[in-house]
XYZ file of C-alpha atoms in Angstrom:
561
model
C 0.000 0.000 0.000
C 1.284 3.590 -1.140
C 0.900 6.931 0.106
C -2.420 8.225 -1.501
C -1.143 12.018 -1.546
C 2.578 13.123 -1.330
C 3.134 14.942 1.819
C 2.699 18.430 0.860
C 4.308 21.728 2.511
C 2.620 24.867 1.618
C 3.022 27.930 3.105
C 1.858 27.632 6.744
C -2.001 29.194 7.499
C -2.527 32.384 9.381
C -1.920 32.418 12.657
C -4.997 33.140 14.735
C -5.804 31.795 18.999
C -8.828 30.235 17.553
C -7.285 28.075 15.375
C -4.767 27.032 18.647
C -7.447 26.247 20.679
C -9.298 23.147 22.416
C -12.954 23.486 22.452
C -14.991 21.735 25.301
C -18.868 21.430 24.601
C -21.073 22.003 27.642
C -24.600 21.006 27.451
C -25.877 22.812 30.906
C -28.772 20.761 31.660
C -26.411 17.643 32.305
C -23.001 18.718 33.288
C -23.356 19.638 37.062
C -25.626 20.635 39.253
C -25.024 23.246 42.307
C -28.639 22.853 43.761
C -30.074 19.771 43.761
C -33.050 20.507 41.665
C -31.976 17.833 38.900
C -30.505 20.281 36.229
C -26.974 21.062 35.886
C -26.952 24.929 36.192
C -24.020 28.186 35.896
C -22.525 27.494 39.590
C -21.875 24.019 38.443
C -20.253 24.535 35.224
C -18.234 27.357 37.616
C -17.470 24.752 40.489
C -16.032 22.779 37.446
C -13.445 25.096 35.715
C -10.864 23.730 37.783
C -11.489 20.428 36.206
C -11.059 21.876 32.777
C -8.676 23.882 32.780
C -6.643 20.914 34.038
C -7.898 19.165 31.392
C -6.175 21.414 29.117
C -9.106 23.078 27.454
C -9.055 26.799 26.315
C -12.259 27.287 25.598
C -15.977 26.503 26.811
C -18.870 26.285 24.253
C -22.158 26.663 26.434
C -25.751 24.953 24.464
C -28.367 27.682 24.963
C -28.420 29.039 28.464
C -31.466 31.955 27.849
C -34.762 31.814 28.914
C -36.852 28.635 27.153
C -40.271 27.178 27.690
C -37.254 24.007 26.767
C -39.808 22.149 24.071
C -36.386 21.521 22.285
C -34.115 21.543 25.606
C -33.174 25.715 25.289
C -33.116 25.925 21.445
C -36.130 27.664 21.651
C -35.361 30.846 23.088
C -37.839 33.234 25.137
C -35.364 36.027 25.826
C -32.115 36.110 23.688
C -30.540 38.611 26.855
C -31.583 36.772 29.747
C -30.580 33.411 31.800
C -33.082 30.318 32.187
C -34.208 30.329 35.374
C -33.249 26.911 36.313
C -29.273 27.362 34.797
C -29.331 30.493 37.505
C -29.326 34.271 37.326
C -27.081 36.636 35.257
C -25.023 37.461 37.732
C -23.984 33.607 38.327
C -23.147 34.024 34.733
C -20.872 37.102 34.964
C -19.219 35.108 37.452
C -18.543 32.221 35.301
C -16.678 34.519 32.494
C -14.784 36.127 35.720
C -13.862 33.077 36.579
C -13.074 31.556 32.990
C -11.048 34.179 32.171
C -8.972 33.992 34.983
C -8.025 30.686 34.229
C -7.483 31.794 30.206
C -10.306 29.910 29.427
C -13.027 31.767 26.187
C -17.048 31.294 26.366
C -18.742 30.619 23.392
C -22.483 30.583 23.384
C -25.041 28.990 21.098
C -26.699 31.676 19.101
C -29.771 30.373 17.834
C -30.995 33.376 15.097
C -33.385 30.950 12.411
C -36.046 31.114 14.922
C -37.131 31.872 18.418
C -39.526 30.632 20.835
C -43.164 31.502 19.981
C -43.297 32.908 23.843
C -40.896 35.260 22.486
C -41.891 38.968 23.091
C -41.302 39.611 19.342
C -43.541 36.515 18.619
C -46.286 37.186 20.584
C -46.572 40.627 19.582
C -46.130 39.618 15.485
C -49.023 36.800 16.307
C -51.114 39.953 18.189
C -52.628 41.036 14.908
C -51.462 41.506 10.925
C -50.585 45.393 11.578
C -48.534 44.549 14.038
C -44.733 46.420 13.145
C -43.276 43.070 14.464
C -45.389 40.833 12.127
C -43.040 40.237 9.359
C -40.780 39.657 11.832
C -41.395 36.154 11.293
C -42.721 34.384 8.186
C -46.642 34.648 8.020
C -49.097 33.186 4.939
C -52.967 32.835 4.480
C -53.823 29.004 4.143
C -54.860 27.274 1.097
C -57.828 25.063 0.218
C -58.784 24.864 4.035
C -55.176 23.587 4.640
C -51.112 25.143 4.961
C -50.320 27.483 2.897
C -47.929 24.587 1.416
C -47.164 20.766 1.952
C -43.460 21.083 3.501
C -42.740 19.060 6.309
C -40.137 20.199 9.227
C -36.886 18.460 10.469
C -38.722 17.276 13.155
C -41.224 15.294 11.287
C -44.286 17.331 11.486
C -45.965 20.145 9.546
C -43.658 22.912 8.803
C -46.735 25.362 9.122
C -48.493 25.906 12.426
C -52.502 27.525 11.880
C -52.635 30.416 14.478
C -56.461 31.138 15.013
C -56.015 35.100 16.168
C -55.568 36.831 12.970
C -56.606 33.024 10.953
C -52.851 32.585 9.083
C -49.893 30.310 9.186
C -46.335 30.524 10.503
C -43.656 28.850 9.498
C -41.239 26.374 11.665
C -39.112 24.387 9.868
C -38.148 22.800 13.500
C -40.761 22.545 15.879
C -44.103 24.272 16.273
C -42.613 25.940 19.187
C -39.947 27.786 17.095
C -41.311 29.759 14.766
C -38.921 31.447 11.850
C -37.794 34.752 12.173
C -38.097 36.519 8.449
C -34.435 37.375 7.528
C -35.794 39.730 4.697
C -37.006 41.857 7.865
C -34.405 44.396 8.047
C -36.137 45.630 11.577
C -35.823 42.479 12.706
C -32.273 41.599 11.935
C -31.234 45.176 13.631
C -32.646 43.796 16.713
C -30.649 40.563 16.692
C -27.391 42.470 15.459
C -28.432 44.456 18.492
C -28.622 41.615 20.704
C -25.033 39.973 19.863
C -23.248 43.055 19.973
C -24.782 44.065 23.883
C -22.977 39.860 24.831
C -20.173 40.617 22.561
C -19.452 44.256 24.975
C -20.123 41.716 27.321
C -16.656 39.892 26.856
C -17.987 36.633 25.049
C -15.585 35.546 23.348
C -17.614 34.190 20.136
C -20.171 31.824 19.170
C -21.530 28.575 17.704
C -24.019 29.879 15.325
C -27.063 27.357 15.014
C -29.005 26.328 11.873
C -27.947 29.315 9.917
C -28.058 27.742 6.485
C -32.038 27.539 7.822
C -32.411 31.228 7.694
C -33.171 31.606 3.634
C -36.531 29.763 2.218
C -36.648 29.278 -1.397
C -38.264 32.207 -2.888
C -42.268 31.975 -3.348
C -42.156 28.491 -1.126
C -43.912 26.069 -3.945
C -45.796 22.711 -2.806
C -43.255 19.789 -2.976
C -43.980 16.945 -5.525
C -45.906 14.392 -3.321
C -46.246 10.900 -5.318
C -46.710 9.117 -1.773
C -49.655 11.021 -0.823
C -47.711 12.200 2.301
C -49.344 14.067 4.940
C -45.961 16.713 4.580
C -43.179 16.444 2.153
C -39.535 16.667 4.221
C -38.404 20.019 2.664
C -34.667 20.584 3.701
C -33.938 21.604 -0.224
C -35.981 24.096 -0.056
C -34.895 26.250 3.536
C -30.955 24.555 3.396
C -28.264 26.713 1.982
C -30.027 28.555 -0.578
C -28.963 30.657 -2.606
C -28.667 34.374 -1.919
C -28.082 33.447 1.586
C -24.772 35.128 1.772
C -26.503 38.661 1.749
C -27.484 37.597 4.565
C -24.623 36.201 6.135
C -22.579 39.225 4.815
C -24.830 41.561 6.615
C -24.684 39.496 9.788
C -20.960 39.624 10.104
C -20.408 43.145 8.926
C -22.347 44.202 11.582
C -21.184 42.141 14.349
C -18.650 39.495 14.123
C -16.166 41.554 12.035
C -15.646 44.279 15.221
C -14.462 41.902 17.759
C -11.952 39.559 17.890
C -13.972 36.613 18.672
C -14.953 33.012 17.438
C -17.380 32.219 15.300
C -18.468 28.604 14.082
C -21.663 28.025 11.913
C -23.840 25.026 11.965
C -23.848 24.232 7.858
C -26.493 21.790 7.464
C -26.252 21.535 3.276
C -22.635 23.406 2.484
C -20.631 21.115 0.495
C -16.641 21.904 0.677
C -16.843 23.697 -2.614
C -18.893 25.986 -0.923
C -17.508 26.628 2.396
C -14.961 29.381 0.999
C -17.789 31.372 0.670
C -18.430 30.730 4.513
C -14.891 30.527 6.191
C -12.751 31.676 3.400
C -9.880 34.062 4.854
C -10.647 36.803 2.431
C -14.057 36.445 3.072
C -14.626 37.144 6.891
C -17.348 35.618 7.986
C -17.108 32.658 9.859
C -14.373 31.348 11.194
C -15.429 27.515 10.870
C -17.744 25.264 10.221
C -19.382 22.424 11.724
C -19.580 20.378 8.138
C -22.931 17.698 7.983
C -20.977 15.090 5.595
C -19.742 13.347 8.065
C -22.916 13.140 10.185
C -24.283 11.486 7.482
C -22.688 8.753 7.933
C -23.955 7.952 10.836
C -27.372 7.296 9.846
C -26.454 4.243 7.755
C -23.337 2.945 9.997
C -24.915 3.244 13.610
C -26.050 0.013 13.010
C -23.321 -1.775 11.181
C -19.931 0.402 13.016
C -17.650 2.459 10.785
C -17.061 2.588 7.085
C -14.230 3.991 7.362
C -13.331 4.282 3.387
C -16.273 6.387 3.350
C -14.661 8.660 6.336
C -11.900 9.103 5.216
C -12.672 10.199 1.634
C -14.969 12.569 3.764
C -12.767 14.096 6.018
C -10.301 13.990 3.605
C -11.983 16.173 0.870
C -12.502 19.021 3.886
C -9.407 18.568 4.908
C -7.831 19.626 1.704
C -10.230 21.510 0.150
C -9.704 24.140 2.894
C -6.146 23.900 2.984
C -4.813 27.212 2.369
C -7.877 29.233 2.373
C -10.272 28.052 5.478
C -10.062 26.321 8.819
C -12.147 22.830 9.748
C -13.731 22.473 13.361
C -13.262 19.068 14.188
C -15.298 16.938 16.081
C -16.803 13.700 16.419
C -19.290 14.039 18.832
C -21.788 16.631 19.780
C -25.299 17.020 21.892
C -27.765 15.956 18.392
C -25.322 12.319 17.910
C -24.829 9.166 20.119
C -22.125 8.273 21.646
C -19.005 7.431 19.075
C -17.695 4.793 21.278
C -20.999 3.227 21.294
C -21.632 3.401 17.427
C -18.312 3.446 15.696
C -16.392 2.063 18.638
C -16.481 -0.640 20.868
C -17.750 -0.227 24.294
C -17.196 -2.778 25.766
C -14.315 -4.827 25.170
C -12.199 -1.692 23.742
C -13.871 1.210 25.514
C -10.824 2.291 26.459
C -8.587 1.621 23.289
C -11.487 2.754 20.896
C -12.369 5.521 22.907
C -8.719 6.905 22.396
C -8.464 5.487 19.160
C -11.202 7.456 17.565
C -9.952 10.921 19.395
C -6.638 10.824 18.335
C -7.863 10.057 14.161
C -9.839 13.650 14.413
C -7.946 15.271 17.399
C -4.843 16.079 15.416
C -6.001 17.082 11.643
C -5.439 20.493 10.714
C -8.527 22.389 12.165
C -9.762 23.349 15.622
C -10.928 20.357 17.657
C -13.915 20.025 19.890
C -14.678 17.656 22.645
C -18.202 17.048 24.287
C -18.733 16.333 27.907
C -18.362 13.003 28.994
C -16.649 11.816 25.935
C -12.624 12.426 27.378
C -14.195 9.629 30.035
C -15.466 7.741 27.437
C -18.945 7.684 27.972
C -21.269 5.469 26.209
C -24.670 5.375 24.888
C -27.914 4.449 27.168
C -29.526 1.742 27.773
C -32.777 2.792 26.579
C -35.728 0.013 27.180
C -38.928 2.014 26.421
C -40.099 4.627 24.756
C -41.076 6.462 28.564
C -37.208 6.781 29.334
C -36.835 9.721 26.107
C -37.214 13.384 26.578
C -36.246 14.351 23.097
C -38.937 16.488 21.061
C -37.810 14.829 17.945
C -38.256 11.342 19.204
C -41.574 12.097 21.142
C -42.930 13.994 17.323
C -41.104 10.488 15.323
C -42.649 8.022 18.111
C -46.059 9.920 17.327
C -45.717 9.495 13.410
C -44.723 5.849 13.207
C -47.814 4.751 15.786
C -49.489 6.292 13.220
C -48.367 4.350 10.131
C -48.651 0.890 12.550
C -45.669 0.640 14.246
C -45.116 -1.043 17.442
C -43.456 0.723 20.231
C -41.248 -2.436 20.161
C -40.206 -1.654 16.891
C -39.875 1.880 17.162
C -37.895 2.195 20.166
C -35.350 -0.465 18.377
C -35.153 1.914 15.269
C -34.150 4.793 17.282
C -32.405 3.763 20.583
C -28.412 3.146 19.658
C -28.836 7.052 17.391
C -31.165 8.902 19.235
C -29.665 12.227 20.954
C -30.629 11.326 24.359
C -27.618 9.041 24.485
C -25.320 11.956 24.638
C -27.554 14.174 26.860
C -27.345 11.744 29.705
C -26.048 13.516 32.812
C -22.020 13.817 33.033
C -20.872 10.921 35.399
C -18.051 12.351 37.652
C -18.356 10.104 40.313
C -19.588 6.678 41.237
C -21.969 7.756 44.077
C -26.052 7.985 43.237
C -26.588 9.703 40.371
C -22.872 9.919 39.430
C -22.400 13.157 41.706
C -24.197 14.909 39.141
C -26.818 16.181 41.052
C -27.920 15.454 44.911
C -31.907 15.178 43.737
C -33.549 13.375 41.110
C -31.981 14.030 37.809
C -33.951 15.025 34.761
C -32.585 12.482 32.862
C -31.400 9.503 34.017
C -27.834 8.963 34.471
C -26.344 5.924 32.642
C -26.147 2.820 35.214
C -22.664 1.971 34.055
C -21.595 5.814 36.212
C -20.274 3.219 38.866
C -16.844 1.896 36.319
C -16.933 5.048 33.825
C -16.526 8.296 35.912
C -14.267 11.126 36.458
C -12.524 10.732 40.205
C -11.705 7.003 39.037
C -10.122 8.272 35.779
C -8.217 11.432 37.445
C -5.644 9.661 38.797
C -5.466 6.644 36.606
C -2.561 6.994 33.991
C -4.269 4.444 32.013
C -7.615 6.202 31.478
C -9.341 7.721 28.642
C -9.093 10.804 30.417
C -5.116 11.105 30.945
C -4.750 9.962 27.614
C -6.975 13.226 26.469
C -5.127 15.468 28.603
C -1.942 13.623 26.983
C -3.090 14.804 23.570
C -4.203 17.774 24.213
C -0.634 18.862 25.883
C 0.579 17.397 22.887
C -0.869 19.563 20.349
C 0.097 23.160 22.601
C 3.539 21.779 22.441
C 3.554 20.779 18.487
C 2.986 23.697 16.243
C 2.729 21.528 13.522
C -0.492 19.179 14.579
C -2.204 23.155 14.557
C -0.191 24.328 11.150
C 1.042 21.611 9.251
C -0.092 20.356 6.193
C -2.922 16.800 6.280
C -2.423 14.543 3.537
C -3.669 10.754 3.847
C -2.038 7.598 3.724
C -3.024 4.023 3.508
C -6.174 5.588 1.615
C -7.168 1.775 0.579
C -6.712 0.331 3.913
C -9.911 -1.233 5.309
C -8.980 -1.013 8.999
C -6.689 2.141 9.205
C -6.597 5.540 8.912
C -3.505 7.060 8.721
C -2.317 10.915 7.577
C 0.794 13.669 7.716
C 1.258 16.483 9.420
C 3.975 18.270 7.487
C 5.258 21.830 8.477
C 8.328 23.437 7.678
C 9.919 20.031 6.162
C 8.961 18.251 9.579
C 6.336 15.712 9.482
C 4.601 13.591 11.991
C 2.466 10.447 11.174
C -0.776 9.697 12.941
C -1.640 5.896 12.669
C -4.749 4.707 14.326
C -6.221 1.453 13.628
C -10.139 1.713 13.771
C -11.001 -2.071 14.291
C -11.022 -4.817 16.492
C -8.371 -7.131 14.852
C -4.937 -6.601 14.569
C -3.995 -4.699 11.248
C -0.792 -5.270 9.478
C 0.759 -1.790 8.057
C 2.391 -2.705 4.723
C 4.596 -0.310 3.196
C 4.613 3.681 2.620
C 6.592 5.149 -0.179
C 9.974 6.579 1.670
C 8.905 5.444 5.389
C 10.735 2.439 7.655
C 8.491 2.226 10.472
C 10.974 0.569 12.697
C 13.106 4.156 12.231
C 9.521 5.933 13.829
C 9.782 6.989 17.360
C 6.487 7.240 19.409
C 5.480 10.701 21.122
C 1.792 9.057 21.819
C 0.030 5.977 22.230
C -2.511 4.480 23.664
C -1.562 0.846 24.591
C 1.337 0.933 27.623
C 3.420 -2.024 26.412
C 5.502 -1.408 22.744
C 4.219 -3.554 19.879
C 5.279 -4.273 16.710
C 6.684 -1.506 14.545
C 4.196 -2.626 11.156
C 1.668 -4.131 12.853
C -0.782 -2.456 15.430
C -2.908 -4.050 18.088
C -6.912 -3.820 17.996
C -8.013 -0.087 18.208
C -4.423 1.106 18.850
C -3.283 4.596 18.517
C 0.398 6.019 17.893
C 1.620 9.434 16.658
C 4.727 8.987 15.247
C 8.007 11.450 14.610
């Protein structure tokens, strides 16, 4: 087996403390909670920092934290410039940036700006009557032939049109019928949310993680969707995904925001192929800084069943990898609050929780890009053990469960379709001890915390050398100490290989090799073009004993000089 791409040297990227840092995703609800009320709040994610920072984590990206009647967990915002009452007060949360700074850490938050909550102020005073001056503020139509005003259905399954019987129209949500669309061709309206970001921007946030923006254009006139089926709604992502002309609006965003502070910004881009993303995190462009890319998320629909294809990921990660070389930055990531558990679904958790675990980190940790880490997955947390439908608090699963009784389903049947991918598994509370409820919370959880807390938790992993969690911090130290796993140069090798992925780094004529074997057999190397193996030496692995130089061990891990 050759080298599928000559290791390449171009001149190194930009520099930029974005593109040097370690993100940590914190999904508030279930990291820690200061009260005992069941849901992780601010003084727990504050009571915490410690823990990061000696994780080695520069910056903390926090899932909605405003005010939320929570239909879709805080994604479905009430006030865009307050606190949810249950996460704590704003002072708690000037307190966490006091403290976060003070330990060099950055806050990102979630900036959710395709739609609101309909117990939004704006909403309810657009829904108050048609003259309202707020009602094109979100996207209003009469109905047609006693029904929607068109046959689209939304991501979450239902009716992207929700009948509102006090002025006898239609809005649209293309997510749930608690988030209704705010009309980007309202220029009112987008003053107010420029308004908004700039008054936590003066603040001293330090960016954010902008959600379903490639949502925010709808294509023009909104037809009726062909519907051979005879569908009750037609799914309609082509038609409010990444269309075009969004970039006027994306332009106007930035230019009056983003583009004054020094922050960082990362886009949700349901839809944007690579060939596109120049237009979103090109350096001449200045707009985003990354983006979270959906190609690879696709994959796990098909493989959560049937583990990794991993000739499919790499030619994946691979085409972002160099299609932004030189002109963009990747955020990297494997896991996330909307995905299971990778260990559980393209790992193994349970005889190689540990190796896979570490395996699959150190394949995305060290590509050319900014890498993020959710909570609970540097302890190698797994999915849930879901047994009936009861045990799920996910809108989308509650809106799917209701849609497939419909068409005959069995809840047997449904709860087997949806338990190893459904996004529960990763909201499960964080397990940081082996105590009741995994010293998450000293009352009854909201969720329930994953029975396996007692083997898989934080104070057993702090001190334990062998742990998914030293071997994180071990990686992480790595990459502040070697410029070139931020800088260099990605280029693939062993592109045929069924069982490994392996790749460059290549800066200033130095190169390191990144070999991690993504299976549960041993996999023989071969041969690269101009490489001996035995002449590699090891800066990081993940088994404690040496093995052979051309051969490596089930799920084992080695970054090579």
């Amino acid at each position: 087996m050759s080298a599928q791409h000559p290791p390449t040297d171009t001149q190194s990227p930009s520099r930029a403390w974005w593109k040097e840092a370690v993100v940590y995703q914190i999904y508030p609800r279930s990291f820690m909670d200061s009260n005992g009320d069941g849901i992780g709040d601010l003084k727990g994610i504050t009571s915490k920092l410690d823990y990061l920072n000696d994780l080695g984590v520069s910056v903390l990206w926090l899932c909605p934290i405003f005010p939320s009647p929570n239909d879709d967990n805080g994604y479905d915002i009430s006030d865009y410039q307050g606190i949810m009452a249950e996460f704590g007060t704003m002072a708690d949360f000037d307190e966490l940036l006091a403290q976060a700074h003070a330990r060099g850490i950055k806050i990102l938050l979630d900036l959710v700006i395709n739609h609101s909550s309909d117990e939004h102020a704006w909403f309810q005073e657009s829904r108050s009557s048609k003259d309202n001056p707020k009602r094109d503020w979100y996207i209003w139509r009469p109905g047609k032939n006693g029904g929607p005003p068109n046959n689209w259905e939304s991501i979450f399954t239902e009716p992207a049109w929700e009948y509102d019987p006090q002025t006898d129209e239609y809005f649209l949500h293309v997510f749930s019928r608690k988030q209704p669309d705010l009309n980007w061709d309202n220029l009112d309206m987008r003053a107010a949310v420029y308004d908004m970001i700039r008054w936590w921007l003066d603040k001293g946030v330090d960016g954010f993680r902008i959600d379903a923006i490639t949502h925010i254009k709808k294509t023009p006139g909104m037809p009726d969707l062909p519907n051979p089926d005879g569908l009750i709604a037609v799914p309609s992502h082509d038609h409010h995904r990444n269309i075009e002309g969004i970039q006027e609006y994306i332009t106007d965003l930035c230019d009056n925001t983003f583009a004054h502070y020094d922050i960082m910004t990362v886009g949700e881009a349901n839809g944007v192929t690579v060939d596109e993303a120049p237009l979103w995190v090109g350096e001449d462009q200045k707009k985003f800084n990354m983006l979270f890319q959906f190609e690879q998320l696709n994959l796990w629909g098909s493989d959560v069943d049937s583990g990794l294809k991993l000739p499919a990921l790499k030619k994946t990660l691979t085409r972002w990898q160099k299609g932004l070389e030189g002109q963009g930055w990747n955020a990297l990531f494997v896991e996330n609050h909307d995905i299971a558990r990778i260990v559980s679904t393209w790992g193994d958790d349970k005889a190689y929780r540990y190796e896979s675990s570490t395996a699959l980190a150190t394949m995305y940790f060290l590509m050319q890009g900014t890498p993020f880490i959710y909570q609970g997955q540097e302890l190698g947390m797994t999915n849930f053990p879901f047994e009936h439908l009861q045990q799920f608090d996910d809108v989308a699963v509650r809106n799917l469960t209701a849609k497939q009784r419909a068409h005959g389903w069995t809840d047997h049947d449904i709860l087997h379709s949806i338990k190893d991918s459904a996004r529960d598994n990763s909201r499960t509370p964080m397990q940081w001890d082996d105590s009741p409820n995994a010293g998450f919370t000293t009352g009854t959880p909201w969720l329930a915390v994953n029975p396996n807390h007692t083997t898989i938790n934080a104070a057993q992993q702090q001190n334990d050398p062998n742990s998914v969690l030293s071997y994180f911090k071990q990686m992480i130290h790595l990459r502040k100490e070697h410029e070139i796993l931020v800088y260099g140069t990605y280029d693939l090798v062993l592109g045929e290989h069924e069982q490994v992925y392996a790749y460059t780094r290549t800066l200033n004529g130095n190169t390191l090799w990144v070999v991690c074997n993504l299976s549960g057999e041993a996999a023989h190397l071969g041969t690269v073009e101009g490489n001996d193996w035995e002449d590699r030496s090891l800066l990081l692995g993940n088994y404690t004993t040496q093995g052979q130089a051309a051969v490596l061990r089930p799920w084992e891990a080695r970054v090579l000089a």
